[in-house]
Coordinates of C-alpha atoms in Angstrom, one line a residue:
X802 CA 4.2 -19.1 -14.4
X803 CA 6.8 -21.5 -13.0
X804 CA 6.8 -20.3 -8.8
X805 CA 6.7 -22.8 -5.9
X806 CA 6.2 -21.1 -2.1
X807 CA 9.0 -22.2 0.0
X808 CA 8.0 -23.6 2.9
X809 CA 9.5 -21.3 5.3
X810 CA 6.7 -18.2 3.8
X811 CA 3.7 -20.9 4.3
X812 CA 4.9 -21.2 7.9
X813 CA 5.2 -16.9 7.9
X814 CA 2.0 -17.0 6.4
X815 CA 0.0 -18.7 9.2
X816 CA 1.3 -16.9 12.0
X817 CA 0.5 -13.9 10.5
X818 CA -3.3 -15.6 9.8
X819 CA -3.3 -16.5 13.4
X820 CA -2.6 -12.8 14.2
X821 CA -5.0 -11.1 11.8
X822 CA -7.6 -13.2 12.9
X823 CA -6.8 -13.4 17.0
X824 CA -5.7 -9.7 17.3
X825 CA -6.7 -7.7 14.4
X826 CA -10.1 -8.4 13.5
X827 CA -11.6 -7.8 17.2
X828 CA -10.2 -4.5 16.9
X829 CA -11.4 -3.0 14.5
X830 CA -14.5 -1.4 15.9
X831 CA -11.9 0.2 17.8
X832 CA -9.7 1.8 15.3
X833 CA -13.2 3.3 13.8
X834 CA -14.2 4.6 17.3
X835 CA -10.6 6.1 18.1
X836 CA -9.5 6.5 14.8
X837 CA -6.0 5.4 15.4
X838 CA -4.3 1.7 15.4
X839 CA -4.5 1.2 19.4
X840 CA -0.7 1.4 21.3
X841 CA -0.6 -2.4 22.1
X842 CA -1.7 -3.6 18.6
X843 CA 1.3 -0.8 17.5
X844 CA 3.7 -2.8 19.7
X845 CA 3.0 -6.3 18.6
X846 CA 3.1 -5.2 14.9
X847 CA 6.9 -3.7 16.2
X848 CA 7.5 -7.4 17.4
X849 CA 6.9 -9.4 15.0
X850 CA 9.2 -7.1 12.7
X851 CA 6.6 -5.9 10.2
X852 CA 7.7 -2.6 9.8
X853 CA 10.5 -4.0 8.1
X854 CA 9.5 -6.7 6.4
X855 CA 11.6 -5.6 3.1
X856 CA 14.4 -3.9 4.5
X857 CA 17.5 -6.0 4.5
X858 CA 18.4 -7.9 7.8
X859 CA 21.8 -6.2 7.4
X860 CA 19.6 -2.9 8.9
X861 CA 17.4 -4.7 11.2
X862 CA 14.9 -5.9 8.9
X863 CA 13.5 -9.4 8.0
X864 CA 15.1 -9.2 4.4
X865 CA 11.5 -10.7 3.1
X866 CA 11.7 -11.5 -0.5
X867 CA 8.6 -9.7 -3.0
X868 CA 6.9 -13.2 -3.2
X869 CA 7.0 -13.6 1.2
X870 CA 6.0 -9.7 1.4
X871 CA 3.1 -10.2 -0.9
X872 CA 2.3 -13.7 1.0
X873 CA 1.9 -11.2 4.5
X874 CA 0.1 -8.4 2.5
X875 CA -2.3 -10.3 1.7
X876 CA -3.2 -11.9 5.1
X877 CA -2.6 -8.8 6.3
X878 CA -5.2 -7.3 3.8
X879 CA -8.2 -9.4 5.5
X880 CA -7.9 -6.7 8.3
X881 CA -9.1 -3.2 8.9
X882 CA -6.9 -0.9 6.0
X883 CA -5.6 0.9 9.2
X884 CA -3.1 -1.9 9.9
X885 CA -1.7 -2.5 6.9
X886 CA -1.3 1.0 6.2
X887 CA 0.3 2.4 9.5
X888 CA 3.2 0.3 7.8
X889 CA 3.0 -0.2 4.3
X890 CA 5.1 2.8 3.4
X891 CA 8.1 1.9 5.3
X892 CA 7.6 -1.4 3.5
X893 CA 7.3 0.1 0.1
X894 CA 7.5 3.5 -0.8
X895 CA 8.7 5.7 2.7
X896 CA 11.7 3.0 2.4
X897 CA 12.2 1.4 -0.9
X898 CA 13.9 4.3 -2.5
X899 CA 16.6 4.5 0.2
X900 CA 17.1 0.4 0.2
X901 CA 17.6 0.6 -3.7
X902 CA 19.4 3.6 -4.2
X903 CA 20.4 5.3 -0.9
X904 CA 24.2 5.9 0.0
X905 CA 25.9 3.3 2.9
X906 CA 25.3 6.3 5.0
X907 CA 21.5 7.0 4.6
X908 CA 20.9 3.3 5.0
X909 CA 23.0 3.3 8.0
X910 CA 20.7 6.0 9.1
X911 CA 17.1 5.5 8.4
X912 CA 16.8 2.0 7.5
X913 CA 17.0 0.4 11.2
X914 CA 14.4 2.8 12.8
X915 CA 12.3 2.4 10.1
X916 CA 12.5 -1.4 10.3
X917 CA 11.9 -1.5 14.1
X918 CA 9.0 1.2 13.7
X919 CA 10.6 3.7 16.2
X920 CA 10.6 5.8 12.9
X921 CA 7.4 6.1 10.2
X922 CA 8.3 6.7 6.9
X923 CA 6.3 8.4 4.1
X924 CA 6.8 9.1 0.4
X925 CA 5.9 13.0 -0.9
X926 CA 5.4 13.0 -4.8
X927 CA 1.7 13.8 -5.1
X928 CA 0.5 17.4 -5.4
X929 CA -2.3 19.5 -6.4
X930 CA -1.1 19.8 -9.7
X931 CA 1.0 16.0 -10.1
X932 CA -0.9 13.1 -9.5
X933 CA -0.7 10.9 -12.6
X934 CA 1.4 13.0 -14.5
X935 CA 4.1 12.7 -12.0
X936 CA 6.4 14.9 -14.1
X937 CA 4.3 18.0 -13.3
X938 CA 5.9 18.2 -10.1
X939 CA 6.2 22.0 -9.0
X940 CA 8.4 21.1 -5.7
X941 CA 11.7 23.0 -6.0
X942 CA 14.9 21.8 -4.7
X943 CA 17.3 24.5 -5.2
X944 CA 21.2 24.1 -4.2
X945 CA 23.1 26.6 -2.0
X946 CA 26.5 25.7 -1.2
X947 CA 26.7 22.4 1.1
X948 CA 22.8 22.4 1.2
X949 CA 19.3 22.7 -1.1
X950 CA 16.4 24.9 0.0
X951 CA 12.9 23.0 -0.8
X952 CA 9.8 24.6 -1.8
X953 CA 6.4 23.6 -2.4
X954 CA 3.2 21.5 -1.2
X955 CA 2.4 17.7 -1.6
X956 CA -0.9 16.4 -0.7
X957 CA -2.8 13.1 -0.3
X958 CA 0.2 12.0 1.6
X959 CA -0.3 8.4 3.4
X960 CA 1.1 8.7 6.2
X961 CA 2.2 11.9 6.2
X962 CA 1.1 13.9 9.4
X963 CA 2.9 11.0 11.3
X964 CA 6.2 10.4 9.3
X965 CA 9.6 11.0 10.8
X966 CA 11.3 10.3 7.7
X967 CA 9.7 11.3 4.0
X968 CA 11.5 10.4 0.3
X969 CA 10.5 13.7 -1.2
X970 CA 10.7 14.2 -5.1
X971 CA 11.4 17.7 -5.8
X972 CA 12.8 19.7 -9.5
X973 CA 16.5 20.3 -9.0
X974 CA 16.5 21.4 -12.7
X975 CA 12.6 22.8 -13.3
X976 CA 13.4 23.8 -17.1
X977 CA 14.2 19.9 -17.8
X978 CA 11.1 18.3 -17.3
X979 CA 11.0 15.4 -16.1
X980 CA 14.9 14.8 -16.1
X981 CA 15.0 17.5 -13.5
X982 CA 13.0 15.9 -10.9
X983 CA 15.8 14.5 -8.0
X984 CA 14.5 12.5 -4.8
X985 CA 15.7 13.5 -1.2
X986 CA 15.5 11.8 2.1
X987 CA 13.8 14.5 4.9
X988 CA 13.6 13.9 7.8
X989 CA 10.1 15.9 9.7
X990 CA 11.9 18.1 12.3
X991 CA 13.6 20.1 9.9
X992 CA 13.4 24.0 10.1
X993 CA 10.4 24.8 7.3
X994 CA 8.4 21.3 7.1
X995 CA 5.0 21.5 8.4
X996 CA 2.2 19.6 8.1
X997 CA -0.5 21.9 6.9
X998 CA -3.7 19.3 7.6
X999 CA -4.9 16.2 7.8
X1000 CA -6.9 15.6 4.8
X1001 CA -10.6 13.8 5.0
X1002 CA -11.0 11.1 3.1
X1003 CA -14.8 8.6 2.3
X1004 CA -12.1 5.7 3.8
X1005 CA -11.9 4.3 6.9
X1006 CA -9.8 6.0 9.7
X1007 CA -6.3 4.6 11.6
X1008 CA -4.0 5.8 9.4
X1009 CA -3.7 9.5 7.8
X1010 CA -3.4 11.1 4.3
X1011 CA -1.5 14.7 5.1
X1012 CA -1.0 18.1 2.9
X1013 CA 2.6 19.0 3.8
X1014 CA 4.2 22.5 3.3
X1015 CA 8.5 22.7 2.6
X1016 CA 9.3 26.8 3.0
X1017 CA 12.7 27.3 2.6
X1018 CA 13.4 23.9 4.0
X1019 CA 16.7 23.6 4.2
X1020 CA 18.5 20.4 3.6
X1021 CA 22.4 18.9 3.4
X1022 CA 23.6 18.2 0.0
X1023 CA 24.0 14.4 1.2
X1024 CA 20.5 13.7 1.5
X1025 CA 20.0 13.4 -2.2
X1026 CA 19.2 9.6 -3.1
X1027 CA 21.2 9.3 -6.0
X1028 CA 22.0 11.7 -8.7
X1029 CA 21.2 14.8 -9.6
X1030 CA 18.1 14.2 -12.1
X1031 CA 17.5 10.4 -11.1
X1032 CA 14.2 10.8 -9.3
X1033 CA 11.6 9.9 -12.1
X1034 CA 13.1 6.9 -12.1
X1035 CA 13.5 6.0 -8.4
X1036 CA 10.4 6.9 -7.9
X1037 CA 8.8 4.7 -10.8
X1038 CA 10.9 1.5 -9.2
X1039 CA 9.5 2.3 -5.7
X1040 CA 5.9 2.1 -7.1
X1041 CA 6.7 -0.9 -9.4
X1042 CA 7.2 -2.8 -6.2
X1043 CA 4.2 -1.1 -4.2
X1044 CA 2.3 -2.6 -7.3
X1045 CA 2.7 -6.1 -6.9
X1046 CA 2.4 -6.2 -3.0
X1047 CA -1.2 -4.1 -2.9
X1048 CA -2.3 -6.4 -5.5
X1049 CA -2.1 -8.8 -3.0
X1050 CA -3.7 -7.0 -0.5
X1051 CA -6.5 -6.6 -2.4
X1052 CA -6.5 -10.5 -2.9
X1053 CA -6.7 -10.3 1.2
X1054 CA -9.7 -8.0 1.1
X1055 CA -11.6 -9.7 -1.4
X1056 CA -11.2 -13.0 0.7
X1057 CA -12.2 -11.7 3.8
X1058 CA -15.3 -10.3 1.8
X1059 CA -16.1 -13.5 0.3
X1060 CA -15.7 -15.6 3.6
X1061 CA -18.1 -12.9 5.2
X1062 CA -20.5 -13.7 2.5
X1063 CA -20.7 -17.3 2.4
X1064 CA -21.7 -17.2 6.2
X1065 CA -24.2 -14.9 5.9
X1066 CA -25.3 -16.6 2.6
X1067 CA -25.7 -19.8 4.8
X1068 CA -27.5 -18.3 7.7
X1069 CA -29.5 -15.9 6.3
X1070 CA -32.8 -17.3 5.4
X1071 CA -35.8 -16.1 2.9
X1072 CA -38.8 -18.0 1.6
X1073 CA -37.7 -20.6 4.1
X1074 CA -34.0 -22.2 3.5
X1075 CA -30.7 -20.5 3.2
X1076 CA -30.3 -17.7 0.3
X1077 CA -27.0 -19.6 -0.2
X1078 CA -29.6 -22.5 -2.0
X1079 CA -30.7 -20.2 -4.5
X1080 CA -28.3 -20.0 -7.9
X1081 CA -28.4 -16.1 -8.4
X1082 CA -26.9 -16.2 -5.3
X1083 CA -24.7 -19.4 -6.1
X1084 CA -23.3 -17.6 -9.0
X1085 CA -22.2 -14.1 -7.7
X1086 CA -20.4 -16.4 -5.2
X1087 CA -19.4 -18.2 -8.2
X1088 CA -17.7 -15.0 -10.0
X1089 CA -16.6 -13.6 -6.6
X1090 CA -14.4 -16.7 -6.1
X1091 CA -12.9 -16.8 -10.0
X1092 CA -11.8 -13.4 -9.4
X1093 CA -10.3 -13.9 -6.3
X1094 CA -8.3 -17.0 -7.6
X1095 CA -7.2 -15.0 -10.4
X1096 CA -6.0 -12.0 -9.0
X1097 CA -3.9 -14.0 -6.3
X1098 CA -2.0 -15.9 -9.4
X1099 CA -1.6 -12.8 -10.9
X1100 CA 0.2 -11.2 -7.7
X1101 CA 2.1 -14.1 -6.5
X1102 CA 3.8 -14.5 -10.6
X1103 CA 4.4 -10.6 -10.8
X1104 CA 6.4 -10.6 -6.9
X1105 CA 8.3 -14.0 -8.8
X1106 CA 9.0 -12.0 -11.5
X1107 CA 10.8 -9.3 -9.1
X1108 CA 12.4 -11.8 -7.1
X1109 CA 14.1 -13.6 -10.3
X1110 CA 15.3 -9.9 -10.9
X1111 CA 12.8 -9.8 -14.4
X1112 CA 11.4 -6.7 -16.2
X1113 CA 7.9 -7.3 -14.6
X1114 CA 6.4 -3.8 -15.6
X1115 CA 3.8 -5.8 -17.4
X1116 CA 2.6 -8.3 -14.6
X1117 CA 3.0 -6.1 -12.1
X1118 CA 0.6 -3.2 -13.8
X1119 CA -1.5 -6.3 -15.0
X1120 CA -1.6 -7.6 -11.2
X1121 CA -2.5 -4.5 -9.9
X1122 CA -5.0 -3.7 -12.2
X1123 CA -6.9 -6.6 -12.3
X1124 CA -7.1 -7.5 -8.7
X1125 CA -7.8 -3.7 -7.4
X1126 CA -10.5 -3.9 -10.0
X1127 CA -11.6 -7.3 -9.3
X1128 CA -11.9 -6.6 -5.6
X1129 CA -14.3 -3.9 -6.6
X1130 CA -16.8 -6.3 -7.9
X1131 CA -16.0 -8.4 -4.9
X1132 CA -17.4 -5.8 -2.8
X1133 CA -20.0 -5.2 -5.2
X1134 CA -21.7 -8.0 -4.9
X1135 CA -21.0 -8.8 -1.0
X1136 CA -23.6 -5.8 -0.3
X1137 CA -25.8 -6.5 -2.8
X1138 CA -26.0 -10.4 -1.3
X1139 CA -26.4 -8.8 2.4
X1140 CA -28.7 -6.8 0.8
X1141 CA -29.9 -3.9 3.6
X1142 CA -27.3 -5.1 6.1
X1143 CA -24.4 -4.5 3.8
X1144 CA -25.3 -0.8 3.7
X1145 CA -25.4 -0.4 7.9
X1146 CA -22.6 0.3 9.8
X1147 CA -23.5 -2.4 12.1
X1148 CA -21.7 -4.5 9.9
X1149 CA -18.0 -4.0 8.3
X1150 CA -19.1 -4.9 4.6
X1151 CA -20.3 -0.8 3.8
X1152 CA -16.4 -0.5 5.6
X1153 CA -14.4 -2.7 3.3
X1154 CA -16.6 -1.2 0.3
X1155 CA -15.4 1.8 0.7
X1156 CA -11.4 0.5 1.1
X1157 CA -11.9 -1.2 -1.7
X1158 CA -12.6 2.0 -3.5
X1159 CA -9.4 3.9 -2.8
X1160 CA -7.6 1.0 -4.5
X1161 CA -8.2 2.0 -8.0
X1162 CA -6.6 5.6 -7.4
X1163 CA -3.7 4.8 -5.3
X1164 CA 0.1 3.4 -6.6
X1165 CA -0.6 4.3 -9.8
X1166 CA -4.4 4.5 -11.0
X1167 CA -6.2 2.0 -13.1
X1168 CA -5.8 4.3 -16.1
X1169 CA -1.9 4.4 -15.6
X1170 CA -1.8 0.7 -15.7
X1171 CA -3.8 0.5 -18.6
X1172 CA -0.9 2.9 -20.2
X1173 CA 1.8 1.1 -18.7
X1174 CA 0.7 -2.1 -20.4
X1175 CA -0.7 -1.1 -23.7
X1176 CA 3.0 0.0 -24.2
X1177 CA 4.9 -2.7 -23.2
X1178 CA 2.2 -5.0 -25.6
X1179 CA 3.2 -2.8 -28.6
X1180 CA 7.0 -3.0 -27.9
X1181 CA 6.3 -6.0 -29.7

């Protein structure tokens, strides 16, 4: 590990503090009430450019390197999930495959209103039958002339019901497996996309996970990203990158659960002092803390990694599976040290619980990292 934070993404990182703890922590009773990020919180996110935090500045973005991305997710990770998801996918997967791989023209086209946030962008492999075996994918793209005709339904969608602009991976060859899969660039007003629901989740509300319907949807030739056959492997690259930087949101989550702790460790009182005197309690802080620290090394070497421009498959599966898991225990332990509190509603422990759960299943699950790194060990 040989990284140094440039001074420049310490200065990024406590305005972004300062906002997450001025502007987005009081509201998050009110996401839960409305279920929505409110308008003006929408607008100030637009400001401060955070919709396109890793699009290039050459399309309106702030060109933010992996290591400054991660820096922001995790500060941003402190807060309600709502506001870092209503624009982690045009910072990861509803824009990464058209920054790395997109034509001059698609770029040209998408990448400034997703960076502003005029435009929401979402990213369509999942379906009922391809979740983590992503070659199962029963989407069809099939080419007619100057156009291809897509088929089929994707579900658990982040994003979804509100995207203007979705990287879709869809079988352009369905007899070759997964060398047939291809990824396309749709934008939502096309003739034969719908959104079939809004899908109901244990997690928090703000931000939406869609089922989405193609019939017949009709497409120009030029929206392919890439080639022909390609899309396995875009798509793998987008979620490499998603890795690393929701590592490092759940590094923000776990420290907002842990500073939560320690006050009411050092307020609450039993059998007459603090519950923060007594060493059962010292300890869970104890392991709470360790795996905190750890998992925030582990993210800030894998985004290095990316930024040097190294194979980081295995620090960025590592990173994400040990600080998704570790934040797991994090929350563990916070309700178990607010005891009956951490179970009401009146506090946002039971919330951040159950965010912490999702993080397991989504960008790959902890099972596919476990794959993922087991064979990069025995390539040795």
């Amino acid at each position: 590990m040989n990284f140094n934070i440039p001074e420049e993404t310490i200065e990024l990182k406590k305005t972004i503090r300062r906002f997450v703890d001025e502007i987005l922590i009081p509201a998050e009773r009110e996401v839960d009430e409305h279920d929505k990020v409110p308008d003006r919180i929408m607008a100030e996110m637009r400001r401060l450019g955070l919709f396109g935090m890793v699009i290039p500045a050459d399309y309106d973005g702030l060109g933010l390197n992996c290591l400054a991305t991660s820096v922001v997710l995790e500060e941003l990770g402190r807060a309600h999930s709502a506001f870092r998801g209503v624009l982690i996918t045009n910072n990861g997967i509803g824009a990464k495959a058209i920054i790395n791989r997109g034509t001059e023209e698609q770029k040209k086209k998408f990448l400034p209103k997703l960076a502003s946030g005029e435009w929401i962008g979402a990213f369509a492999l999942t379906e009922p039958e391809a979740g983590s075996d992503a070659s199962a994918v029963k989407t069809t793209a099939e080419k007619k002339g100057d156009h291809y005709v897509l088929n089929g339904i994707k579900h658990f969608i982040t994003n979804g019901p509100e995207a203007h602009v979705l990287t879709v991976m869809a079988m352009t060859d369905p007899d070759a497996g997964h060398k047939g899969m291809s990824a396309f660039v749709i934008e939502t007003d096309t003739p034969g996309f719908r959104v079939q629901r809004i899908m109901k989740t244990m997690g928090p509300g703000g931000y939406h996970q869609g089922e989405l319907v193609f019939e017949n949807c009709e497409i120009p030739a030029e929206n392919i990203i890439g080639e022909p056959g390609q899309g396995l492997k875009i798509a793998l690259e987008t979620l490499n990158h998603g890795r690393v930087v929701l590592g490092a949101a759940a590094v923000g989550l776990a420290q907002r659960l842990l500073d939560e702790t320690k006050a009411w460790a050092n307020s609450r009182v039993q059998f007459g002092r603090p519950i923060a005197k007594f060493q059962a309690i010292q300890f869970m802080l104890a392991d709470m803390a360790v795996d905190i620290h750890l998992s925030r090394l582990a993210a800030y070497n894998a985004a290095w990694l990316v930024d040097q421009h190294q194979d980081a498959r295995f620090e960025a599966s590592a990173a994400k599976l040990f600080s998704t898991e570790a934040v797991g225990r994090v929350a563990d332990k916070a309700v178990q040290i607010f005891g009956g509190m951490g179970y009401m509603q009146d506090l946002p422990i039971e919330r951040m619980y159950r965010e912490a759960r999702l993080l397991r299943i989504v960008e790959g699950t902890s099972e596919i990292q476990r794959i993922i790194i087991s064979r990069e060990i025995l390539k040795t």
